[in-house]
Short mmCIF file of N, CA and C in Angstrom, two decimals:
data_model
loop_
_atom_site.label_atom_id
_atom_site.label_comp_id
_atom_site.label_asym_id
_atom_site.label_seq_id
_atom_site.Cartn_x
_atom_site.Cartn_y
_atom_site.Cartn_z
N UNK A 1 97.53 100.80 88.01
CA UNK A 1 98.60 101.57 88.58
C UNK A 1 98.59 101.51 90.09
N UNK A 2 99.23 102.41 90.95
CA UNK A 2 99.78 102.17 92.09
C UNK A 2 99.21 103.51 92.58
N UNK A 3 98.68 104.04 93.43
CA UNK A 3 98.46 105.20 94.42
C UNK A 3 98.97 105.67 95.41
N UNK A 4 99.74 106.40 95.55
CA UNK A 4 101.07 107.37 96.80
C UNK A 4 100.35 108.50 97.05
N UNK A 5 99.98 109.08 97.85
CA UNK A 5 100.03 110.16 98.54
C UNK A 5 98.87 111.11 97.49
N UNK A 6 97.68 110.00 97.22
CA UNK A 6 96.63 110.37 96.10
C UNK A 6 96.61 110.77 94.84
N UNK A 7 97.94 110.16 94.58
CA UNK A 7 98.59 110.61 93.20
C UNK A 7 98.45 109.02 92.64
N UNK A 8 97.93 108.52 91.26
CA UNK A 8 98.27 107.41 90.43
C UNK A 8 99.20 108.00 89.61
N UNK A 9 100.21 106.53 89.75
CA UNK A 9 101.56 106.40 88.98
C UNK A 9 100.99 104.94 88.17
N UNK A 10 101.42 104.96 87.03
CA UNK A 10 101.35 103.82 86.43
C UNK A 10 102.40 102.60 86.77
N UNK A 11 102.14 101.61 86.47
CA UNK A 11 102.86 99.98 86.85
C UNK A 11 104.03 100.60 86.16
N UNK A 12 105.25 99.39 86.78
CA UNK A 12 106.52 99.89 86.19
C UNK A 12 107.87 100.84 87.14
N UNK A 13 108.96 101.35 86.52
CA UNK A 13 109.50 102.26 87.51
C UNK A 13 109.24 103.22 87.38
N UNK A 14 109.32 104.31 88.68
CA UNK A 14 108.76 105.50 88.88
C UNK A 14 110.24 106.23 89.38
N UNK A 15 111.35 107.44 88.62
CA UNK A 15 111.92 107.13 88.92
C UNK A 15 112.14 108.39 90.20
N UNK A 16 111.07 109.06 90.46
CA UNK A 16 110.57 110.03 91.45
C UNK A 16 109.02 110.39 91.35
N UNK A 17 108.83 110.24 92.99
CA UNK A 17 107.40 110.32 92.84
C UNK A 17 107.28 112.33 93.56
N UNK A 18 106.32 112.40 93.87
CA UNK A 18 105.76 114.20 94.07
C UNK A 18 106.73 113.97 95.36
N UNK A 19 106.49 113.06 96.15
CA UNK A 19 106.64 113.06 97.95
C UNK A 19 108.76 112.49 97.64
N UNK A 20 109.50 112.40 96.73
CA UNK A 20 110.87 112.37 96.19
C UNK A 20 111.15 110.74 97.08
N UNK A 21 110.48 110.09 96.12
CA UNK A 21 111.07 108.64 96.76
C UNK A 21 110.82 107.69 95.19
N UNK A 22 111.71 107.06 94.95
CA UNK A 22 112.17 105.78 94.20
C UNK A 22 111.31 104.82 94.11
N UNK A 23 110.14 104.55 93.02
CA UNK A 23 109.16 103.37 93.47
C UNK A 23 109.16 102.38 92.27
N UNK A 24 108.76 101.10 92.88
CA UNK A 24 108.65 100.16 91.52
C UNK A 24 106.99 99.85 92.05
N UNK A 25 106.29 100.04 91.01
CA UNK A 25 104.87 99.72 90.88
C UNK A 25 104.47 98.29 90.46
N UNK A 26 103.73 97.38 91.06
CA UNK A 26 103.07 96.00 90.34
C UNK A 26 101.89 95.85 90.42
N UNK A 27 100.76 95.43 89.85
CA UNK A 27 99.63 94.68 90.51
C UNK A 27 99.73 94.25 91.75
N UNK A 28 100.47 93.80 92.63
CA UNK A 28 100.31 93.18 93.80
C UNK A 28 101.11 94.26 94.65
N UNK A 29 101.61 95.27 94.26
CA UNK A 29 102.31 96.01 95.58
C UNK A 29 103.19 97.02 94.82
N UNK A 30 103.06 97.92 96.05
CA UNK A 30 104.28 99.96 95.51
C UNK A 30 105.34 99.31 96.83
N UNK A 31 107.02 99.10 95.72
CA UNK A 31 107.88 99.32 96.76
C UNK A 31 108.62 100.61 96.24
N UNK A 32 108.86 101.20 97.65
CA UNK A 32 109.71 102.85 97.60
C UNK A 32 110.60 102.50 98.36
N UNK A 33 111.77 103.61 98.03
CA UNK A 33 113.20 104.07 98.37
C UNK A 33 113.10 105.81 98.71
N UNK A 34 113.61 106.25 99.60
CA UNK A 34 113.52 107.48 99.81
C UNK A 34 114.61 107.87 98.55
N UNK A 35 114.81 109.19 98.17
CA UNK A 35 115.92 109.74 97.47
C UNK A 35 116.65 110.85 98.13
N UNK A 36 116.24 110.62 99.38
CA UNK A 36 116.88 111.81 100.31
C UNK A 36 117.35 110.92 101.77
N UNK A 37 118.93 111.43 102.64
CA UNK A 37 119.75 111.19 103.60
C UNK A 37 119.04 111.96 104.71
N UNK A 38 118.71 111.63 105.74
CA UNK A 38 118.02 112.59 107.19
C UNK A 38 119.63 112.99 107.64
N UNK A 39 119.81 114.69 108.32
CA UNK A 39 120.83 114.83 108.68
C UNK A 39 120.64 114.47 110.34
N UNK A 40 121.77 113.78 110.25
CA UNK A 40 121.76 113.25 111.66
C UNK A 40 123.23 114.33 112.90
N UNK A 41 124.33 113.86 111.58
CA UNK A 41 125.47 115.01 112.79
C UNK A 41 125.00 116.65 111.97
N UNK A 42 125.46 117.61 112.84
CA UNK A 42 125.47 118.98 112.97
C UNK A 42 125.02 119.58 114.06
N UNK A 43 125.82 120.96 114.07
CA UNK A 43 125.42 122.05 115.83
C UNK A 43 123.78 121.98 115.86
N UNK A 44 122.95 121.28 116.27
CA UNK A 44 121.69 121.27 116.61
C UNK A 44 121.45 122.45 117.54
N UNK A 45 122.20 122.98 118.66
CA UNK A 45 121.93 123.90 118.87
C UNK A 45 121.82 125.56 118.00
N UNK A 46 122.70 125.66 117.08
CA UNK A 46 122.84 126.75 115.88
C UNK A 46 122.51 126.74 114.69
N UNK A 47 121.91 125.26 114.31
CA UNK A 47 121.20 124.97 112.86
C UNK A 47 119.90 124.08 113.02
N UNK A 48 119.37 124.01 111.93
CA UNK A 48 117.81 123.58 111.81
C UNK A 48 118.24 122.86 109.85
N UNK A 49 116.99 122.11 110.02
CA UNK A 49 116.98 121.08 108.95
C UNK A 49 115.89 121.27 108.41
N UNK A 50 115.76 121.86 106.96
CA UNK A 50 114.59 121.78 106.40
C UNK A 50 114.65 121.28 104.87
N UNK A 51 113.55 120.65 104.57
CA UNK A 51 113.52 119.36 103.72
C UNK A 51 113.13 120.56 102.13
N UNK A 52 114.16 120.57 101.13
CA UNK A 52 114.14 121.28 99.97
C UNK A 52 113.25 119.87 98.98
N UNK A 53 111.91 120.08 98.17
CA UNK A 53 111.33 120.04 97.54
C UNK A 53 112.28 119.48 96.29
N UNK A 54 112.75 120.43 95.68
CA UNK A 54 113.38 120.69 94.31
C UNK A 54 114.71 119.62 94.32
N UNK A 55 115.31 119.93 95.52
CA UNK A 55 116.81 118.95 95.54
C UNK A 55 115.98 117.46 95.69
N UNK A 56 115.58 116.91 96.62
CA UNK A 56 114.69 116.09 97.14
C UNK A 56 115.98 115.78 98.33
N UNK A 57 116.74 116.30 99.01
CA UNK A 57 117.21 116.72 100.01
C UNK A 57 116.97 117.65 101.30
N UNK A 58 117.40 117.60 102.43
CA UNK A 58 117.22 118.06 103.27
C UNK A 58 118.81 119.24 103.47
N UNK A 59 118.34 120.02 103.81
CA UNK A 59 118.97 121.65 103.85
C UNK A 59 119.46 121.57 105.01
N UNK A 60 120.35 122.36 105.64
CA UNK A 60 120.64 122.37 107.17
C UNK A 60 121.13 123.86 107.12
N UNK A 61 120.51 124.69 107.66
CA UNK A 61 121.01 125.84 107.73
C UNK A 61 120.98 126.28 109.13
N UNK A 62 121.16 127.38 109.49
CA UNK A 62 121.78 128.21 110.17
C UNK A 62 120.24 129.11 110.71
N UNK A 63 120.00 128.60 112.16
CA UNK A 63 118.87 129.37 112.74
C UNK A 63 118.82 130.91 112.78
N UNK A 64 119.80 131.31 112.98
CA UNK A 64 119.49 132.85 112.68
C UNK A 64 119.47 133.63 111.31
N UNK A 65 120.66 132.60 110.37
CA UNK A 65 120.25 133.41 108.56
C UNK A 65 120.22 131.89 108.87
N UNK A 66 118.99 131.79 108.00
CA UNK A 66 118.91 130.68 107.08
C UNK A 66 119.10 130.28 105.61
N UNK A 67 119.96 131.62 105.18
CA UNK A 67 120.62 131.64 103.57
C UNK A 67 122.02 130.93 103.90
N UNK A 68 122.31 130.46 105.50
CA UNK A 68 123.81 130.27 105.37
C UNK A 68 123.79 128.77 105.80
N UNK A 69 124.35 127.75 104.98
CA UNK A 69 124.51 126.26 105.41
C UNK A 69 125.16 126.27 106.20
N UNK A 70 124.54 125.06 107.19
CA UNK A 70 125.67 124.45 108.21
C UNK A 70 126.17 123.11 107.77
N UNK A 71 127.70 122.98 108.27
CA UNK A 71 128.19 121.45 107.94
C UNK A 71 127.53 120.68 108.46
N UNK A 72 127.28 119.19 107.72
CA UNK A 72 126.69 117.83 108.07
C UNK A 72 127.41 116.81 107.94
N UNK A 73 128.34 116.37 109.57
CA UNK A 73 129.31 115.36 109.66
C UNK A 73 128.33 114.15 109.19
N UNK A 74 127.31 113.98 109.05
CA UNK A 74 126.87 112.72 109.18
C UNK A 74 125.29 112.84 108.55
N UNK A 75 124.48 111.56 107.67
CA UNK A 75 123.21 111.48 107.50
C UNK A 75 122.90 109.76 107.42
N UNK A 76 122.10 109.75 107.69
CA UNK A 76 120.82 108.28 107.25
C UNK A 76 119.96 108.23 106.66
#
């Protein structure tokens, strides 16, 4: 198998690993794909970006409530 982030995954596809990335396992090599967009546009001054676990997305909320999303013109 293949070893990520001290976790063995067996050979084969993986189709999420713990750390939320896309891997194909071989004897000779682990290739990964993230499964999550970095937010790149939004008010950086009035919001903050924090990376949700469960979605395997990144959150953009709102520095003072952070129960309230901010829009994201844009990600990579």
């Amino acid at each position: 198998g293949c070893i990520m982030d001290g976790k063995l995954y067996p050979f084969g596809e993986i189709a999420r690993t713990e750390s939320c990335f896309r891997c194909s396992c071989s004897p000779d090599a682990m290739r990964c794909c993230s499964l999550f967009h970095t937010p790149t546009g939004y008010d950086k001054e009035n919001c903050k970006v924090v990376f949700n676990r469960e979605s395997c997305d990144y959150d953009v909320v709102q520095k003072s409530d952070p129960s309230k999303e901010c829009f994201v013109y844009s990600r990579v």
